XYZ file of C-alpha atoms in Angstrom:
575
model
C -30.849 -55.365 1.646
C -33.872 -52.826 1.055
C -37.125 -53.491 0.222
C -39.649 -51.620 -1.550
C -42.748 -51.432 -3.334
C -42.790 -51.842 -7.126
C -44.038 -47.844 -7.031
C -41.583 -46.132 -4.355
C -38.651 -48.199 -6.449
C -39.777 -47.081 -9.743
C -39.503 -43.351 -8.206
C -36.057 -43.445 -6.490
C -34.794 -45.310 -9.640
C -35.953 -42.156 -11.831
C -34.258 -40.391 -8.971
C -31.409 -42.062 -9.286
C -31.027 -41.266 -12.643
C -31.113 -37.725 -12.837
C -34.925 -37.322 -13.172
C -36.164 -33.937 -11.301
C -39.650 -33.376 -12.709
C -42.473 -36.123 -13.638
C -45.835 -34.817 -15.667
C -48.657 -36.659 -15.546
C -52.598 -36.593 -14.513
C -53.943 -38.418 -11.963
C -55.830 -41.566 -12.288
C -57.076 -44.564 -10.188
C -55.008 -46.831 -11.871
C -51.625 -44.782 -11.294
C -52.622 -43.549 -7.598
C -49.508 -45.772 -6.282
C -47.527 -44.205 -8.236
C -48.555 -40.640 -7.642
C -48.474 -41.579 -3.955
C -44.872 -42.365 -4.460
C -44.166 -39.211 -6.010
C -45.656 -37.602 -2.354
C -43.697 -39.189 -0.541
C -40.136 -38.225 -2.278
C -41.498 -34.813 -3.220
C -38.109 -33.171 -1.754
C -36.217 -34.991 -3.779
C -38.143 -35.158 -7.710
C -40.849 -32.997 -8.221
C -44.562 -34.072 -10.113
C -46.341 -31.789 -11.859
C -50.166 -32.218 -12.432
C -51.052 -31.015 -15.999
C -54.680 -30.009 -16.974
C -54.818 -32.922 -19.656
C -52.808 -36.219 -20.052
C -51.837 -35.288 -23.381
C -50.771 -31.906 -21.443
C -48.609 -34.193 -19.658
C -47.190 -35.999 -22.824
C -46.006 -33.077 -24.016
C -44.611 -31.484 -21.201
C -42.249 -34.696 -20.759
C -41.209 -34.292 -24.086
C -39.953 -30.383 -24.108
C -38.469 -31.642 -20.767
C -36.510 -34.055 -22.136
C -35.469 -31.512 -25.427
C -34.075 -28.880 -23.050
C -32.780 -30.979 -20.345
C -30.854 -34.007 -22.052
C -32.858 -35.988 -19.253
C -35.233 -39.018 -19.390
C -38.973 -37.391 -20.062
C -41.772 -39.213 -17.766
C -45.260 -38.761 -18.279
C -47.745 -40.712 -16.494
C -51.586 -41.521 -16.819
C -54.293 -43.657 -15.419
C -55.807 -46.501 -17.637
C -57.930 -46.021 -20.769
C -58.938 -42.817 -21.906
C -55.575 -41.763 -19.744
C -53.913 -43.675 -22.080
C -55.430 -42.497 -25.005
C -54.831 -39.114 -24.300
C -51.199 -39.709 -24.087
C -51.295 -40.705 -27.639
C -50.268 -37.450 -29.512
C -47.309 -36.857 -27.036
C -46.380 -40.692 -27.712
C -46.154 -39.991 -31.498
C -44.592 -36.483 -31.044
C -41.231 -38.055 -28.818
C -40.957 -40.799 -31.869
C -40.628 -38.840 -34.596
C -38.722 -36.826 -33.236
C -36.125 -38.974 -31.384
C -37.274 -37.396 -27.982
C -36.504 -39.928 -24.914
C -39.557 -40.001 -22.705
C -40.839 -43.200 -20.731
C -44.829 -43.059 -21.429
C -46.354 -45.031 -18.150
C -50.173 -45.672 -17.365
C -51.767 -47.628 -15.006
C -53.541 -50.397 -16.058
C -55.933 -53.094 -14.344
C -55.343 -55.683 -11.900
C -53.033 -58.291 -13.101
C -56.244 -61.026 -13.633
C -58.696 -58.839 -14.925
C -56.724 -57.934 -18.132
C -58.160 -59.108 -21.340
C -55.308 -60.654 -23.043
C -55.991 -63.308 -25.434
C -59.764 -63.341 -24.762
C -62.275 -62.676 -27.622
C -63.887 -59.860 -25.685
C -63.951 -56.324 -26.532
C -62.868 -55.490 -22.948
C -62.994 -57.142 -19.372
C -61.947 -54.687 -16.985
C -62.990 -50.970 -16.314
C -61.291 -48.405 -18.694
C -59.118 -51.492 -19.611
C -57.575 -51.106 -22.843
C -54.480 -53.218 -24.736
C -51.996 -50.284 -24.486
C -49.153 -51.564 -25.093
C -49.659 -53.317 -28.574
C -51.466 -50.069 -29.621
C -48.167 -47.842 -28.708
C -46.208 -50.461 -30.500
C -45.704 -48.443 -33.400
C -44.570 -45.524 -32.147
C -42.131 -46.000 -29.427
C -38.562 -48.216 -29.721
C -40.333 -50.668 -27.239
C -43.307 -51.406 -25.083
C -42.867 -53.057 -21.553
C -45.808 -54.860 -19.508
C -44.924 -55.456 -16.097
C -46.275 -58.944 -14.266
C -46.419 -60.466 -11.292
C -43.044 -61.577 -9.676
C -40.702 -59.837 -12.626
C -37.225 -58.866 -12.656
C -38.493 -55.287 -12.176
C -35.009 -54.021 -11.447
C -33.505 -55.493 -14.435
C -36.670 -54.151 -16.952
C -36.369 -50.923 -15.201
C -32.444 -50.425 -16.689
C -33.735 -51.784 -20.156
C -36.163 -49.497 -20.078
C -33.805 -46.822 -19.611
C -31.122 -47.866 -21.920
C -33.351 -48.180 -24.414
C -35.002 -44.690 -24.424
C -31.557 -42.945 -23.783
C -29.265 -44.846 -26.344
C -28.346 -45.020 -29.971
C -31.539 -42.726 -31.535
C -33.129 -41.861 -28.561
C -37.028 -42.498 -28.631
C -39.771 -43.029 -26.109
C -40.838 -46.172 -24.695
C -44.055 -47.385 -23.288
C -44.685 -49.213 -19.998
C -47.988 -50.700 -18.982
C -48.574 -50.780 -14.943
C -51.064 -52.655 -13.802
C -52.328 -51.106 -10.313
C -51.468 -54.547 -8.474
C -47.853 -54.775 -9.584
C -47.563 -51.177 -8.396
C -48.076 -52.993 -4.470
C -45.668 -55.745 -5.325
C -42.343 -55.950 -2.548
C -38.637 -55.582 -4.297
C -35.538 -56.587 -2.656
C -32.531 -54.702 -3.276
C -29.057 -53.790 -2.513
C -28.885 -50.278 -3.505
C -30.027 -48.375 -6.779
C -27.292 -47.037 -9.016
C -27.411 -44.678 -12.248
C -28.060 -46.723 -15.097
C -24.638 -47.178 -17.113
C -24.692 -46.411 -20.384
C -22.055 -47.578 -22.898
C -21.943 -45.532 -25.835
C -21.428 -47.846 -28.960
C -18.409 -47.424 -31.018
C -18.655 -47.454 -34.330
C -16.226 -47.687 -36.710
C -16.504 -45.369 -39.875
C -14.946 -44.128 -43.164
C -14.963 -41.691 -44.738
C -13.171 -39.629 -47.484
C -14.504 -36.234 -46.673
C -10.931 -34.133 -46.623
C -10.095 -36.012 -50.298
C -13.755 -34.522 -51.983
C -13.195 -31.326 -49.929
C -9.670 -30.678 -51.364
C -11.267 -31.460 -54.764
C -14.379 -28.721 -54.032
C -14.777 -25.348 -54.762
C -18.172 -24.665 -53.014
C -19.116 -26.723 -50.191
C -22.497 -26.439 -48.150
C -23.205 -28.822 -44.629
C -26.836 -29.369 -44.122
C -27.147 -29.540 -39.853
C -29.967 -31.383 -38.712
C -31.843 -31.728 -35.013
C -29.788 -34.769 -34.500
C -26.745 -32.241 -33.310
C -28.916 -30.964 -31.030
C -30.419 -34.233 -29.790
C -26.538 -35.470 -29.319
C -26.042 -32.446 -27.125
C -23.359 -31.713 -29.738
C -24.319 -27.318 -30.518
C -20.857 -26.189 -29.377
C -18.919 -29.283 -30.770
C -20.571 -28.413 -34.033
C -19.993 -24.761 -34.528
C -16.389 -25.708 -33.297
C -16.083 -28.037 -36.703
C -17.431 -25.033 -38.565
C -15.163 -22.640 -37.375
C -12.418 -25.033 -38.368
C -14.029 -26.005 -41.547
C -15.448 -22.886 -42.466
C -18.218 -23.372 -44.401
C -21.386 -22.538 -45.101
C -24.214 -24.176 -43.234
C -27.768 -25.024 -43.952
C -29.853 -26.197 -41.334
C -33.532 -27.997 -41.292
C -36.360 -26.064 -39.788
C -36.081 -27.921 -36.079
C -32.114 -27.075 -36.183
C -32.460 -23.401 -36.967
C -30.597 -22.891 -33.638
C -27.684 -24.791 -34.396
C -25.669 -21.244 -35.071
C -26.557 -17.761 -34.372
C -27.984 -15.326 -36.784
C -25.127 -13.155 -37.072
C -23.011 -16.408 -37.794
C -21.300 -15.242 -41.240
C -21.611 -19.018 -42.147
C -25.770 -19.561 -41.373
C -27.776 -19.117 -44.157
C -30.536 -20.494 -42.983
C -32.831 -23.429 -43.193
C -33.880 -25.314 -46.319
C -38.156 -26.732 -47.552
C -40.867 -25.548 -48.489
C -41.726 -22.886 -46.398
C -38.301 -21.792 -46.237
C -37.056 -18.377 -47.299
C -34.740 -18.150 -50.595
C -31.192 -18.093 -49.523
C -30.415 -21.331 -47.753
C -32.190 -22.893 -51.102
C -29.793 -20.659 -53.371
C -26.312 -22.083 -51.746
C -27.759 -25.362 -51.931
C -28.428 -25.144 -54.984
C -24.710 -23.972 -56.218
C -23.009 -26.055 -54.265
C -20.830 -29.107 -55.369
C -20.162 -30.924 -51.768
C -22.675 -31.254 -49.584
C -22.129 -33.108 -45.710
C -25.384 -33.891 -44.064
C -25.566 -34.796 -40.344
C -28.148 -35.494 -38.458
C -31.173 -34.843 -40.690
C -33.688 -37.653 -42.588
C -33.628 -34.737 -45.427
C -37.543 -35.529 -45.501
C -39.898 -34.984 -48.759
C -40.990 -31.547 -47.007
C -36.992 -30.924 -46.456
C -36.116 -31.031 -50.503
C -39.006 -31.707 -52.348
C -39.716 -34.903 -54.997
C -38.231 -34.379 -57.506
C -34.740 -35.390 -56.396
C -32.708 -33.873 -59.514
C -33.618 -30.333 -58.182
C -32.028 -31.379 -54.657
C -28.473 -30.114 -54.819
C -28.551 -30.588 -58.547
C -24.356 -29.783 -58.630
C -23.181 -31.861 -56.035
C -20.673 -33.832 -57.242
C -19.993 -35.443 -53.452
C -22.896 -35.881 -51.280
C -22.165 -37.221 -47.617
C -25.060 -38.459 -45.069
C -23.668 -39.372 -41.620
C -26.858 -40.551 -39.978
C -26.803 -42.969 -36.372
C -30.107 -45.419 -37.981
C -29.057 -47.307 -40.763
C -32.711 -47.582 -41.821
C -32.797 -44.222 -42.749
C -30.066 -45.053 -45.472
C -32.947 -46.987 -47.241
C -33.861 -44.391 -49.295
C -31.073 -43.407 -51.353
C -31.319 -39.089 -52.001
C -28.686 -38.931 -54.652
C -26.299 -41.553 -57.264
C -22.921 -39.979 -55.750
C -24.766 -40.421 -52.343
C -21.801 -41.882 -49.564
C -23.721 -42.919 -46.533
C -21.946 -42.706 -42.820
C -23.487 -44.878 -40.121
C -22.155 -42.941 -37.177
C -22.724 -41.537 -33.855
C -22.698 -37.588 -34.409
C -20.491 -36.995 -31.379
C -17.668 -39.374 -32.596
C -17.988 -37.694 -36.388
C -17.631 -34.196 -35.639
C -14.829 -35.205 -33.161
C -13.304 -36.659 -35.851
C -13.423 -34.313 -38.075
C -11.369 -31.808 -36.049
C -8.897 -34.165 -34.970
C -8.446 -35.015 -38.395
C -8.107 -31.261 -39.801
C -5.626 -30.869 -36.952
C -4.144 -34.163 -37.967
C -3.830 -33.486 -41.573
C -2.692 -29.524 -40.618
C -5.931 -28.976 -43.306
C -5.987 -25.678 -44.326
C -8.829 -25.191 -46.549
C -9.682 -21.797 -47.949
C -13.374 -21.508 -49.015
C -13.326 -17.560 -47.873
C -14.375 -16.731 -51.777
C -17.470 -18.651 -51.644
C -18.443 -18.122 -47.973
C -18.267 -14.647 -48.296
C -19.979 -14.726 -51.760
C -22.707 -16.498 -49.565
C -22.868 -14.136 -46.826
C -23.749 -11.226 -49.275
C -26.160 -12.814 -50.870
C -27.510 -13.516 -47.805
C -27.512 -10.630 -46.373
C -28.642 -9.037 -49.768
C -31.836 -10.433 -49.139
C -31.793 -10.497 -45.716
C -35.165 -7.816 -45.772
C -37.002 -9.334 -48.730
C -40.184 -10.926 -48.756
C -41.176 -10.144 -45.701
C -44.892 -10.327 -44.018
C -46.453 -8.587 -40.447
C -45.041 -11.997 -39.010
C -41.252 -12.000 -40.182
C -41.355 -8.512 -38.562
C -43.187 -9.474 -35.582
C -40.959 -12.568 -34.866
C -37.474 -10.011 -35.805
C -38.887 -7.316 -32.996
C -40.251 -9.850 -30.527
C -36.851 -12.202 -30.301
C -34.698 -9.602 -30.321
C -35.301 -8.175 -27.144
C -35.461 -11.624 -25.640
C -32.659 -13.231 -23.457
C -29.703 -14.725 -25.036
C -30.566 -18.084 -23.223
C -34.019 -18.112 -24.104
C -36.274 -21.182 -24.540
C -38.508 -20.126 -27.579
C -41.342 -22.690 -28.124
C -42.776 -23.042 -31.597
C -46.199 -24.524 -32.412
C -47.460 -25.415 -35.664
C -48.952 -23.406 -38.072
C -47.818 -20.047 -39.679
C -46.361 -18.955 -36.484
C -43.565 -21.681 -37.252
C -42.673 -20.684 -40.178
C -42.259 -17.028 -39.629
C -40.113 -18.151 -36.445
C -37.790 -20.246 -38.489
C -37.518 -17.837 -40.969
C -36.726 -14.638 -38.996
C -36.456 -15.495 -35.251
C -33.025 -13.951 -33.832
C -30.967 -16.560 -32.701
C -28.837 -15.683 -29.997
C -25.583 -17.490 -28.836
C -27.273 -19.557 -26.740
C -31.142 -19.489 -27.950
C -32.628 -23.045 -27.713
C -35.759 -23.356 -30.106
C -38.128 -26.161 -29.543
C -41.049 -27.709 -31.804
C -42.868 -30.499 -33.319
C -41.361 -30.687 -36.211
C -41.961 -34.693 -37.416
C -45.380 -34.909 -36.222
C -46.595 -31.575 -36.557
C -48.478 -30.940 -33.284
C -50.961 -28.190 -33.217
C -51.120 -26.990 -29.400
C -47.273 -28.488 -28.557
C -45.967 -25.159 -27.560
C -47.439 -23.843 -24.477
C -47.423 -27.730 -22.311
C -43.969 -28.602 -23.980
C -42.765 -24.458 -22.453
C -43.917 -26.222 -18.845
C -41.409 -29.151 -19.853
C -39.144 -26.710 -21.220
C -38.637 -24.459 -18.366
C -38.589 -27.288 -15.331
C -35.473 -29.153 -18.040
C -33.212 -25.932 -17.643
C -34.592 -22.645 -15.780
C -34.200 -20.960 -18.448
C -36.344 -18.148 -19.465
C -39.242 -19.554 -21.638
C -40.981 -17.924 -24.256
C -44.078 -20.424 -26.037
C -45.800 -18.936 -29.530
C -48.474 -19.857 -31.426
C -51.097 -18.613 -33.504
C -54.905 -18.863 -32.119
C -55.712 -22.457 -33.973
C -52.422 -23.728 -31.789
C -53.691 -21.789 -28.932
C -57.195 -23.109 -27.992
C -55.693 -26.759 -28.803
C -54.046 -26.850 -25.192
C -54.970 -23.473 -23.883
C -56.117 -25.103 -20.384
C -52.587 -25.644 -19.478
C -52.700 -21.888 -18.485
C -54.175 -23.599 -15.500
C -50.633 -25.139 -15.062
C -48.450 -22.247 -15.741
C -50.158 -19.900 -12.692
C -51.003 -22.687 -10.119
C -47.192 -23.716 -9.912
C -46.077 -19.859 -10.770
C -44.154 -20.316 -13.374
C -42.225 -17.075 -15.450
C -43.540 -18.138 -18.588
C -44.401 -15.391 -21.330
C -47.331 -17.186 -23.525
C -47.435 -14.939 -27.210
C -50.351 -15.648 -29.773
C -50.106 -14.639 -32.906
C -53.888 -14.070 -34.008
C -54.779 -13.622 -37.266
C -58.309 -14.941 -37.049
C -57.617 -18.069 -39.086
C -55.786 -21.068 -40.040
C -53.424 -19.621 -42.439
C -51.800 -22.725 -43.429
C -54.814 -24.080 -44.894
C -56.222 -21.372 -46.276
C -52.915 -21.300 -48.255
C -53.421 -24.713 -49.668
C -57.797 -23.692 -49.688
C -56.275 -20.834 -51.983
C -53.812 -22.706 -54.237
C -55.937 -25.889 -55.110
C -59.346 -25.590 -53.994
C -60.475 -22.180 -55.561
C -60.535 -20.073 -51.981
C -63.458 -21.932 -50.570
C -61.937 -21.248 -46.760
C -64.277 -23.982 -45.469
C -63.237 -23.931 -41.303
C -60.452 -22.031 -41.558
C -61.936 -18.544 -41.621
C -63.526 -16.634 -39.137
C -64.827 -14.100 -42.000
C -66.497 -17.182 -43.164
C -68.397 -18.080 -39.827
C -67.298 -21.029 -39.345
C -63.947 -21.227 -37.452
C -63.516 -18.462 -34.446
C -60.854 -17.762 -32.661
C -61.618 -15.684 -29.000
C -60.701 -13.514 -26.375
C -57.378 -15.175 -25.396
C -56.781 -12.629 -22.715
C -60.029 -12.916 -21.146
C -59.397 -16.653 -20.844
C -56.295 -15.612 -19.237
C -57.426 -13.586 -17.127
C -59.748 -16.601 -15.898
C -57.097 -18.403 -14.910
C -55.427 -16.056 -13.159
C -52.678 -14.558 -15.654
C -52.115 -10.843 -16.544
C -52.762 -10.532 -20.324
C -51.847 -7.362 -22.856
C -53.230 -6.938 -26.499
C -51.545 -5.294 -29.152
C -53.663 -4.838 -32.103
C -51.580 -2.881 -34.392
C -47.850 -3.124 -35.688
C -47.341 0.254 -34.255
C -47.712 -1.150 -30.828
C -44.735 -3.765 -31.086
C -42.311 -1.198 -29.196
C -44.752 -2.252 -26.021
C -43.320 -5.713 -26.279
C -40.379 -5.705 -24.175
C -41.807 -3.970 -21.107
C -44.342 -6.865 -21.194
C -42.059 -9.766 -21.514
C -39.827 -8.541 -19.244
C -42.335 -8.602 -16.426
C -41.292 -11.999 -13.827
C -44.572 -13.391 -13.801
C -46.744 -15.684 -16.207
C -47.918 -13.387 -19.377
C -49.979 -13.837 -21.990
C -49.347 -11.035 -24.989
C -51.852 -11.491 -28.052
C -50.612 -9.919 -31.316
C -53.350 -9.177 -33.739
C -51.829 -8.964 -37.472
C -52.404 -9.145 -41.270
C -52.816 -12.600 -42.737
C -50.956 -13.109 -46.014
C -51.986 -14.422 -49.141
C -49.092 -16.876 -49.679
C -46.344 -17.524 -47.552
C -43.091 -16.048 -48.191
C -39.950 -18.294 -49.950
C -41.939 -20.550 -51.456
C -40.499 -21.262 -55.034
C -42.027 -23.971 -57.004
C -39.659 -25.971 -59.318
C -36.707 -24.739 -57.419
C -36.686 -21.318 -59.074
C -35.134 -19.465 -56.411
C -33.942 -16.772 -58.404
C -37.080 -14.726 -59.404
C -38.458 -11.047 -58.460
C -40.722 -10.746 -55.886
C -40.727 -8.855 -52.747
C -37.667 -6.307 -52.357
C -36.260 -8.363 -55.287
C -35.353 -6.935 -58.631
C -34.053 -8.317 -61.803
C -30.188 -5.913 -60.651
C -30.379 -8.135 -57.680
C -30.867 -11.317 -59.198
C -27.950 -10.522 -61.669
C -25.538 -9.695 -58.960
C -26.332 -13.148 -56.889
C -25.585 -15.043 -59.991
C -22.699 -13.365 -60.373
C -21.414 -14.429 -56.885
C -22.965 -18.004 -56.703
C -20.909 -18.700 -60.138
């Protein structure tokens, strides 16, 4: 038998299970546990972020390019509090991280009490993360640690992954466990037993369209999915946080479908009469309200989804929903073509689908879509490319260049201005790979002290903002409904600025470059190719609108590059 305390356990059991980094800020109510981290440094690594909510984030790009548990830790309170956003990010979407803070001695918690608070940055953590994660955990006095320490586990990393929460108190951390040994934590995939009559519709289609969500990617399922696609052949739509789920030059990608989308993905949808989803919500922002302009000539519409809530809310009335884990579908589906012998010929309409595409391939686009096409294309193949939110998102989903094996990373349920550049730390410690974090200057300044992080460890990451002086998001919707009054968004107004980003760089210790004119771009690769931590700040042109944006589902209008001879000949090959 071993014995431990409560704090070196909970670090050789994160060990144990395949855990090599840990973010988190330190705290008096989470010293044990820090401590603990000391002691095994040679075997896990801790990383201390500039924030907690630093930390939160970090854990989360962690766990989206590693496949791994994500741990973030914090001390009690405002610790907590901080960890909030990063909390809410992992839930929505489906990232597995184990949120722990320190809390107050066992007796000096408030619990049931009708007192604001009893002990020292004391606060009732776990009921207020009880809304955001799959489950909250409070450890006691004289638990079954080991046995809440494998829940814990199985919870975050099964069935749709999520984070969990786990309130420490500092005393517990001191508590003795005896043990035998500490094994991986087994997991037992559930099986699920599904039908479906997708090879009857698809003999009985002419133009058929999949719709590829994150969930492939959270599955770990990329190369068993463009396997099923080069079986199925055909064409693929993708939301915006699965724009990676084929490469660019994949004659089936046509990219990814909403409102800040570009025009083709929405044209094929549009045409098509069988439509598989997998792995997607298909949120509001995905395909609008009004639901009759959402694949209006589907005749077969297919969800295969692993949370039977989300089947609540019914998209479409010949809508067949598929409760199934996405790894056991797509298997299916190519042992059943191979079982069948299925030989399907769409080639008419996917190659209808790939001129269009490529038709408009240079239409529409702004100083960003060019910036984003010149910057990823000298970038590795294996690439991590962090998005944040704002314009700088949408120009990346719309013309990044996806390589075979670019990974692109973002907030996309929660929407979290300043994700990119702490989820990049996360990023880079998940798989080594290079790491490349954007954002515009309102995403920038939101978490711009973990600089501090990136050149105290050394880390190869290249940081690029996108600087247009202004949150061009709003000032879109500021345009469109509230008469251009840019109240905070504008720094021609005076009352939003943005800064010297390299200067703060430079404080911290990190080389910085500044291009400040489109001509420079050519510049870019001899700076990103550079080994140590960069920042590269790209001054460019705001836009009036954003590009793609069709109201009503009009796809098919003139604009940019777009005349009424080339609107003619994509009718022609969408009917």
């Amino acid at each position: 038998m071993r014995k431990l305390s409560v704090a070196d356990y909970f670090v050789e059991f994160l060990i144990a299970n395949g855990v090599t980094d840990v973010f988190g800020y330190q705290g008096g109510m989470i010293a044990y546990i820090f401590d603990s981290l000391g002691k095994y440094r040679d075997r896990i690594r801790y990383h201390s972020c500039a924030t907690e909510q630093g930390a939160a984030l970090a854990a989360c790009g962690y766990a989206q390019s590693s496949g791994k548990l994500g741990v973030a830790i914090s001390t009690s309170g405002p610790g907590f509090t901080n960890l909030i956003t990063g909390i809410a990010n992992a839930w929505f979407d489906s990232v597995p991280v184990l949120f722990v803070s320190g809390n107050v001695n066992t007796k000096d918690k408030k619990r049931d009490k009708p007192l604001r608070q009893l002990g020292f940055q004391e606060i009732q953590a776990a009921s207020v993360a009880e809304k955001i994660t799959k489950r909250t955990y409070e450890f006691e006095l004289d638990m079954d640690y080991v046995a809440c320490l494998e829940d814990i586990y199985r919870t975050a990393m099964t069935a749709r992954k999520g984070p969990v929460y786990l309130d420490l108190p500092i005393n517990v951390c001191r508590e003795q466990i005896l043990f035998e040994d500490i094994q991986p934590v087994s997991i037992e995939k559930e099986k699920r037993d599904f039908e479906a009559d997708v090879f009857l519709t698809l003999d009985k289609s002419k133009k058929p369209v999949i719709i590829a969500g994150a969930g492939i990617k959270e599955a770990g399922c990329v190369e068993l999915f463009r396997k099923v696609i080069e079986c199925l052949k055909i064409p693929v739509v993708t939301t915006l946080p699965a724009v990676d789920v084929l490469p660019s030059d994949s004659m089936y990608y046509m990219g990814y479908i909403g409102g800040t989308a570009r025009r083709e993905a929405g044209i094929v949808l549009q045409n098509a009469d069988f439509v598989l989803s997998i792995g997607t919500r298909l949120c509001s922002k995905q395909i609008g309200h009004n639901l009759e302009l959402f694949a209006p000539k589907a005749r077969y519409f297919f969800r295969v989804d692993i949370d039977d809530d989300e089947f609540c809310r019914q998209l479409k009335d010949c809508e067949q929903d598929i409760l199934a884990d996405i790894e056991d579908f797509l298997t299916w589906l190519l042992e059943e073509s191979q079982r069948r012998k299925w030989e399907p010929d769409f080639s008419l309409w996917a190659n209808n689908c790939a001129e269009m595409h490529s038709m408009l391939k240079d239409s529409d686009l702004t100083e960003g879509n060019q910036i984003f096409r010149e910057l990823t294309g000298i970038l590795p193949s294996n690439v991590n490319l962090l998005l944040d939110v704002g314009k700088n998102l949408t120009y990346g989903g719309q013309s990044a260049i996806i390589k075979e094996k670019t990974s692109v990373y973002m907030s996309a349920g929660l929407g979290t201005m300043g994700y990119a550049l702490p989820a990049a730390i996360g990023a880079y410690h998940g798989n080594g790979n290079p790491t490349v974090a954007v954002m515009g200057d309102g995403g920038a300044q939101m978490n711009i002290q973990e600089l501090n992080t990136i050149v105290k460890n050394k880390l190869p990451i290249k940081v690029v903002v996108l600087n247009n002086r202004a949150l061009g998001n709003i000032r879109i919707f500021q345009e469109q409904y509230l008469d251009s009054r840019f109240v905070a968004t504008s720094e021609a107004e005076g009352d939003y600025f943005s800064c010297d980003f390299g200067a703060i760089a430079r404080a911290y210790g990190m080389k910085s470059y500044l291009i400040e004119n489109m001509d420079e771009l050519d510049t870019c690769e001899e700076i990103l190719d550079q080994e140590e931590a960069t920042l590269l700040e790209i001054l460019y042109e705001d836009c009036p609108a954003l590009p793609g944006i069709v109201a009503g589902g009009e796809f098919l209008k003139e604009g940019s590059a777009v005349d009424k001879d080339m609107i003619e000949r994509i009718r022609m090959l969408m009917d």
